[in-house]
XYZ file of C-alpha atoms in Angstrom:
497
model
C 122.356 108.502 76.470
C 124.084 105.132 75.777
C 121.865 101.862 76.875
C 124.167 99.505 79.136
C 123.173 96.787 77.452
C 125.153 97.948 74.114
C 128.508 97.989 76.458
C 129.603 94.652 75.083
C 128.928 95.673 71.506
C 130.644 98.998 71.887
C 133.859 97.494 73.230
C 133.541 94.516 70.460
C 133.481 97.293 68.096
C 136.216 99.238 69.159
C 138.762 96.208 69.750
C 137.889 95.325 66.085
C 138.739 98.938 65.067
C 135.413 99.843 63.747
C 132.824 102.572 64.931
C 130.850 101.301 68.109
C 127.120 101.812 67.860
C 127.461 104.616 70.169
C 130.124 106.452 68.088
C 127.556 105.831 65.260
C 124.579 107.400 66.888
C 126.824 110.380 67.952
C 128.035 110.989 64.340
C 124.498 111.011 63.023
C 123.360 113.437 65.727
C 126.190 115.876 64.769
C 125.813 115.327 61.100
C 121.719 116.161 61.772
C 122.945 119.284 63.741
C 125.182 120.330 60.582
C 122.398 119.929 58.324
C 120.072 122.009 60.273
C 122.700 125.108 60.565
C 122.193 128.445 58.538
C 124.463 130.629 57.163
C 124.005 133.216 59.537
C 125.571 130.685 62.117
C 128.748 130.793 60.693
C 131.164 133.813 61.716
C 130.753 136.173 58.840
C 133.332 138.993 58.075
C 131.849 142.446 56.959
C 132.872 143.190 53.454
C 135.424 145.540 52.262
C 134.385 147.708 49.360
C 136.479 149.228 46.771
C 136.002 151.572 43.809
C 136.587 149.644 40.310
C 139.078 152.600 39.461
C 141.527 152.027 42.151
C 145.188 151.040 41.284
C 146.387 147.837 42.399
C 149.320 149.291 44.420
C 146.733 151.255 46.567
C 144.820 148.292 46.806
C 147.448 145.949 47.675
C 148.266 148.576 50.760
C 144.448 148.549 51.835
C 143.964 144.715 51.914
C 147.253 144.698 54.097
C 146.048 147.554 56.500
C 142.752 145.617 56.943
C 144.382 142.478 57.132
C 141.960 140.488 54.532
C 142.721 138.914 51.048
C 139.544 140.040 49.292
C 137.370 142.972 48.521
C 133.989 143.727 47.085
C 134.417 146.009 44.037
C 131.845 148.299 42.616
C 131.919 149.428 39.171
C 128.786 151.227 38.509
C 125.892 149.013 38.739
C 128.299 145.880 38.622
C 129.376 144.159 41.731
C 132.406 141.922 41.583
C 135.064 140.332 44.007
C 138.894 140.881 43.734
C 141.127 138.297 45.775
C 144.844 138.477 46.263
C 145.175 135.425 43.883
C 144.408 137.667 41.017
C 147.793 139.700 41.917
C 149.731 136.903 40.162
C 147.669 137.676 36.957
C 148.475 141.303 37.170
C 152.457 141.005 37.686
C 152.177 139.306 34.247
C 150.925 142.608 32.832
C 153.566 144.797 31.062
C 152.530 148.015 32.679
C 153.500 148.685 36.403
C 150.843 147.687 39.175
C 150.479 151.547 39.824
C 148.873 151.689 36.282
C 146.461 149.030 36.717
C 142.975 149.138 38.268
C 141.569 146.706 40.545
C 138.296 146.392 38.359
C 140.417 144.784 35.305
C 141.218 142.077 37.603
C 137.961 141.600 39.299
C 135.347 138.656 39.051
C 132.021 139.634 38.286
C 130.016 136.486 38.070
C 129.478 136.438 41.839
C 126.625 134.026 43.455
C 125.004 134.663 46.726
C 123.075 133.087 49.569
C 121.063 134.500 52.063
C 121.549 134.177 56.058
C 118.712 132.257 56.519
C 120.004 129.531 53.744
C 120.924 126.113 55.037
C 124.458 125.899 55.366
C 124.614 122.823 53.290
C 123.203 124.795 50.305
C 125.801 127.265 50.504
C 128.520 124.219 50.544
C 126.819 122.675 47.509
C 126.916 125.892 45.398
C 130.548 126.453 46.157
C 130.902 122.647 45.069
C 128.898 122.980 42.235
C 130.123 126.084 40.446
C 133.791 125.385 41.634
C 133.914 128.679 43.508
C 135.622 129.552 46.718
C 133.437 132.422 48.028
C 129.678 133.444 47.873
C 128.176 136.744 49.044
C 125.685 136.581 51.979
C 122.589 138.941 51.767
C 120.301 139.458 54.517
C 117.468 141.145 52.482
C 119.116 143.761 50.095
C 121.880 144.302 52.075
C 125.276 142.436 51.971
C 126.250 141.266 55.203
C 129.140 139.210 54.552
C 131.541 136.962 52.427
C 131.018 133.266 53.256
C 134.470 131.485 51.938
C 135.468 127.808 51.855
C 138.077 128.782 54.710
C 134.995 129.808 57.019
C 133.149 126.726 56.298
C 136.199 124.857 57.145
C 136.446 126.763 60.404
C 132.727 125.901 61.305
C 133.334 122.136 60.536
C 136.418 122.275 62.350
C 134.356 122.797 65.505
C 132.336 119.440 65.148
C 133.827 116.540 66.897
C 134.648 113.984 64.198
C 137.111 116.909 62.900
C 138.554 117.803 66.062
C 139.411 114.302 66.575
C 141.145 113.887 63.244
C 143.056 116.901 64.354
C 144.000 115.220 67.714
C 145.150 112.158 65.904
C 147.390 114.021 63.602
C 148.609 116.337 66.018
C 152.900 115.569 65.888
C 153.388 117.571 69.117
C 152.105 119.414 71.915
C 151.668 122.764 70.381
C 149.637 121.161 67.464
C 147.590 119.350 70.030
C 146.728 122.798 71.611
C 144.337 123.789 68.755
C 141.852 120.989 68.813
C 141.877 121.066 72.519
C 140.837 124.547 72.301
C 138.203 124.181 69.965
C 136.190 121.673 72.199
C 134.678 124.624 74.336
C 133.523 126.292 70.865
C 131.717 122.944 69.870
C 130.211 122.596 73.261
C 128.841 126.438 73.104
C 127.603 125.348 69.412
C 125.955 122.092 70.249
C 123.943 124.122 73.254
C 122.915 126.769 70.987
C 121.527 124.259 68.394
C 119.420 122.837 71.436
C 121.436 119.360 71.573
C 120.557 117.659 74.798
C 122.957 117.827 77.589
C 123.309 113.966 77.978
C 124.531 114.078 74.286
C 126.818 116.966 74.898
C 128.517 115.490 77.648
C 128.855 112.260 75.968
C 130.545 113.936 73.088
C 132.719 115.941 75.299
C 133.802 113.058 77.249
C 134.806 111.238 74.328
C 136.849 114.205 72.964
C 138.692 114.838 76.251
C 139.740 111.363 76.353
C 141.000 111.207 73.088
C 143.312 114.112 73.735
C 144.202 112.743 77.150
C 145.315 109.709 75.289
C 147.180 111.285 72.509
C 148.900 113.688 74.808
C 150.077 110.661 77.117
C 151.572 109.125 73.722
C 153.434 112.326 73.104
C 154.895 112.447 76.958
C 155.443 108.814 78.153
C 157.887 106.515 76.865
C 156.192 103.358 74.795
C 157.646 100.841 78.171
C 155.605 103.011 80.414
C 152.648 103.358 78.341
C 152.791 99.675 77.818
C 153.179 98.957 81.581
C 150.474 101.175 83.213
C 146.677 102.300 82.838
C 146.040 106.009 82.550
C 142.701 106.638 84.017
C 140.123 109.483 84.356
C 137.838 109.746 87.468
C 135.113 111.498 88.949
C 132.810 113.704 86.658
C 135.252 113.066 84.017
C 135.255 109.177 84.153
C 131.511 109.373 84.173
C 131.473 111.542 81.124
C 129.071 114.199 83.193
C 131.861 117.111 82.811
C 130.993 119.514 80.170
C 132.920 122.668 80.646
C 136.420 121.917 82.155
C 136.247 122.747 86.049
C 139.170 120.592 86.908
C 141.151 117.413 86.175
C 140.798 114.262 87.983
C 143.288 111.641 86.743
C 145.644 109.019 87.889
C 147.935 105.977 86.733
C 148.164 102.521 87.950
C 151.734 101.083 87.078
C 152.108 97.128 86.914
C 153.610 95.797 90.037
C 157.542 95.748 89.791
C 157.872 98.231 86.773
C 160.133 101.066 87.131
C 161.107 103.710 84.718
C 163.435 106.629 85.132
C 161.142 109.003 83.227
C 157.721 108.223 85.169
C 157.778 111.455 87.386
C 158.961 113.828 84.482
C 156.059 112.384 82.170
C 153.399 112.752 84.601
C 154.246 116.172 85.553
C 154.569 116.993 81.679
C 151.158 115.306 81.126
C 149.620 117.607 84.220
C 151.499 120.711 82.883
C 150.321 120.380 79.330
C 146.573 119.829 80.532
C 146.836 122.901 82.482
C 148.006 125.049 79.483
C 145.176 123.492 77.339
C 142.789 125.027 79.781
C 142.142 121.996 81.926
C 142.454 123.523 85.566
C 144.185 121.463 88.392
C 142.321 119.696 90.757
C 141.897 121.749 93.967
C 142.397 118.115 95.920
C 145.684 117.066 93.998
C 143.758 114.225 92.204
C 146.144 114.221 89.446
C 149.007 111.980 87.831
C 151.744 113.812 88.829
C 151.041 113.444 92.709
C 152.341 110.182 94.289
C 148.982 109.059 95.739
C 147.410 109.090 92.335
C 150.423 107.607 90.586
C 151.222 104.011 92.222
C 152.163 100.434 91.455
C 148.803 97.853 91.642
C 149.906 97.020 95.386
C 149.859 100.423 96.237
C 146.470 101.204 94.884
C 145.241 97.995 96.751
C 146.820 99.410 100.092
C 144.960 102.849 99.195
C 141.719 101.470 98.489
C 142.121 99.135 101.857
C 142.805 102.479 103.692
C 139.858 104.360 102.067
C 137.559 101.770 103.295
C 138.567 100.584 106.809
C 140.885 103.534 108.053
C 140.107 106.473 109.768
C 141.456 109.135 107.005
C 138.884 111.821 106.573
C 139.761 111.977 102.846
C 139.122 108.305 102.402
C 135.604 108.145 101.490
C 135.703 110.917 99.085
C 138.962 109.388 97.317
C 136.966 106.248 97.029
C 134.011 108.109 95.478
C 136.254 109.240 93.106
C 138.005 106.302 92.384
C 134.514 104.496 91.834
C 133.781 106.542 88.752
C 137.463 105.711 87.282
C 137.555 104.967 83.469
C 140.834 103.553 81.544
C 141.898 106.046 79.060
C 145.187 104.297 77.825
C 147.260 101.341 78.452
C 146.540 98.021 80.201
C 142.936 98.396 80.833
C 143.218 94.962 83.008
C 145.296 96.764 85.656
C 142.005 99.042 86.681
C 139.717 95.913 86.540
C 142.118 94.046 88.929
C 142.106 97.147 91.080
C 138.119 96.946 91.077
C 137.901 93.349 91.696
C 140.058 93.730 94.782
C 137.862 96.604 96.161
C 134.759 94.411 95.564
C 136.326 91.519 97.771
C 137.390 93.678 100.432
C 133.752 95.162 100.793
C 131.718 92.043 100.142
C 128.401 92.603 101.619
C 129.239 94.749 104.681
C 125.638 96.914 105.459
C 127.689 98.810 107.669
C 130.308 99.808 105.006
C 127.451 100.761 102.801
C 125.714 102.615 105.311
C 128.733 104.888 106.070
C 129.543 105.423 102.577
C 126.246 106.476 101.528
C 125.995 108.957 104.177
C 128.049 111.429 102.707
C 124.974 112.353 100.721
C 124.115 114.513 103.555
C 127.003 116.132 104.221
C 126.099 119.241 102.198
C 122.301 119.312 103.557
C 123.650 121.410 106.705
C 121.621 124.986 106.892
C 119.341 123.712 103.986
C 116.385 125.546 105.428
C 118.277 129.052 104.480
C 118.422 128.614 100.930
C 115.395 126.448 100.463
C 113.101 129.104 102.171
C 114.781 131.976 99.668
C 114.199 129.572 96.937
C 110.202 129.287 97.969
C 110.096 133.264 98.568
C 109.520 132.866 102.208
C 112.692 134.953 102.626
C 113.704 137.678 100.296
C 116.859 139.113 101.970
C 119.717 139.133 99.197
C 119.347 136.981 95.809
C 120.030 133.456 96.503
C 123.011 131.454 94.934
C 122.452 127.832 94.705
C 125.210 125.344 94.500
C 124.295 123.114 92.091
C 126.740 120.772 92.731
C 126.384 120.608 96.103
C 122.704 120.567 96.482
C 121.598 118.825 93.278
C 124.264 117.167 91.401
C 126.100 115.268 94.215
C 123.327 113.889 96.165
C 121.922 112.506 93.101
C 125.304 110.943 91.660
C 126.555 109.733 95.114
C 123.418 108.230 96.234
C 123.244 106.111 92.561
C 126.821 105.483 92.828
C 126.260 103.678 96.213
C 123.531 101.840 94.819
C 125.752 100.923 91.824
C 128.609 99.592 94.041
C 126.454 97.731 96.174
C 124.450 95.662 93.125
C 127.702 95.183 91.294
C 126.795 97.638 88.497
C 129.855 98.204 86.271
C 128.349 101.239 84.156
C 130.098 104.779 85.058
C 127.763 107.340 83.662
C 124.558 108.194 86.324
C 122.106 107.774 83.972
C 123.143 104.588 82.802
C 123.367 103.281 86.208
C 119.627 104.420 87.091
C 118.791 102.478 83.829
C 120.358 99.399 85.301
C 119.038 99.802 88.710
C 115.741 100.201 87.562
C 115.668 97.298 85.279
C 117.175 95.128 88.198
C 114.232 96.322 90.414
C 116.505 98.118 92.612
C 114.976 100.953 92.632
C 111.431 102.222 91.714
C 111.333 103.174 87.884
C 109.372 106.179 88.370
C 111.916 107.352 90.969
C 114.734 106.451 88.575
C 113.008 108.305 85.637
C 112.812 111.589 87.889
C 116.192 111.530 89.022
C 117.325 111.062 85.607
C 115.314 113.942 84.441
C 116.494 115.707 87.608
C 120.360 115.083 86.787
C 119.868 116.215 83.083
C 118.444 119.517 84.004
C 120.962 120.627 86.815
C 123.715 119.519 84.256
C 122.189 121.947 81.463
C 121.721 124.532 84.181
C 125.362 124.396 85.428
C 126.279 124.023 81.701
C 124.489 127.491 80.834
C 125.560 129.101 83.883
C 129.212 128.218 83.098
C 129.183 129.369 79.538
C 127.703 132.713 80.824
C 130.434 133.045 83.413
C 133.130 132.336 80.530
C 131.641 134.962 78.669
C 131.603 137.357 81.555
C 135.316 136.364 81.876
C 135.067 134.870 85.053
C 136.415 131.073 85.871
C 133.328 128.560 85.583
C 132.135 127.275 88.507
C 129.291 125.721 90.595
C 126.972 128.723 91.570
C 123.749 129.870 90.177
C 122.069 132.986 91.075
C 118.419 132.433 91.675
C 117.426 136.003 90.013
C 118.921 134.971 86.727
C 116.470 132.255 85.891
C 112.774 133.236 84.537
C 109.720 132.166 86.262
C 109.430 128.750 84.578
C 113.029 127.832 85.279
C 112.445 128.849 88.996
C 109.496 126.680 89.413
C 111.514 123.956 87.447
C 114.318 124.039 89.568
C 112.470 123.881 92.655
C 110.665 120.770 91.431
C 114.117 119.469 90.750
C 115.269 119.915 93.987
C 112.390 118.525 95.669
C 113.559 115.449 93.598
C 116.748 115.410 95.116
C 115.217 116.108 98.618
C 113.072 113.056 98.404
C 115.740 110.853 97.136
C 118.333 111.880 100.152
C 115.192 110.583 102.259
C 115.118 107.441 100.328
C 118.741 106.728 100.462
C 118.266 107.361 104.468
C 115.623 104.909 104.864
C 117.418 102.418 102.352
C 120.615 102.557 104.248
C 118.837 103.147 107.667
C 121.388 106.392 108.108
C 119.285 107.257 111.675
C 121.146 104.089 113.022
C 124.979 105.312 112.465
């Protein structure tokens, strides 16, 4: 979790074109993850065996049929490897390929690693001996061949290399590949036991890099210079790990017009959908007029959301409060935020009304809570992790951050600042941070399982999918959420509304 007091250092480093402290820390964590990987963590293709006496024509047909470029060759007690690069040498022979055997062009000085060897050691062996492949053994059994290409494929799932691919992508089609690798990275980091707040931070940075590069591709330079592309909601807070929707918008400079605004924003939304970022069910995307306005229009919308009677107003405002700049003129977003603070002022009535949304999903809580505690065992309970866990924490903390002028966006950073400022008890802030991270972790694991089963990732978690200790931990977590809702109700005197 990044510390709020590091934000100025991070921004200054970014302006100077050097890595921020957060970026360096993330890079170190990923390096440690890579260093701890074992050979078994890389996808290993099962070896294909040939007899040394097989002629090269038959060999070539077999490799083509298997769609592989190498094979292990048995010559009595010897074992070697034949690769398609050796065909070049074979073609220089005066004899026809049908008269040549694969054993004549096989390298028998093989080196091997074991499945539990460190991946770093396998890489070092290849570099030290200037070889491109090593055998992989599990005990006495040969289980695969590890190639430099396999290693590169594994490394490509680490964010610094994904970012490099994003930066170098010449067009939308080329950008599709690194965008697709983000999910594999998430899965790998999760399997390595990396903490959820670190995974979400890495994922958030990657997503913004992808959005920024895509915007550069679809938007003319004049449009980019006179607007601010933003992400909002969980994406803005860097708390969305698996892609469940996209919340983005565009603030235009007042008086600026361009004939390609509509086509560029439509292309942006369509490309993200094709990359696997689902459209927002509520239409919170740059392709929608409400979320693509000049600064004056944004001010009007903010005023309506604060003082109007639009039932979607409070939720739209909540989503906007988590806005983070991705590309363009960041001052446009800063001006919109400053205007919002001015029109709200210190209105206790507004903060109470805004905070009351924390209770919008609590109706009927008794039913699911009784099922959790075992008092009712009808059908297996399904818990909505967002409505019954994440939203109450996020929205309560968001309201407090707005009231006390805290600019941090991630909920755990907001809690840290609130605690240091004495706005919330430090023990409650700690408990809420732990609860937030556990709910995010449960949601990630549920989403990965849903994807594995061919289902769309969502917010529901089956109670009977958890072990005994996990169930007890979740009960305690939801108890913290319940206590926080009560604290917010007392803090804002919601019973007087």
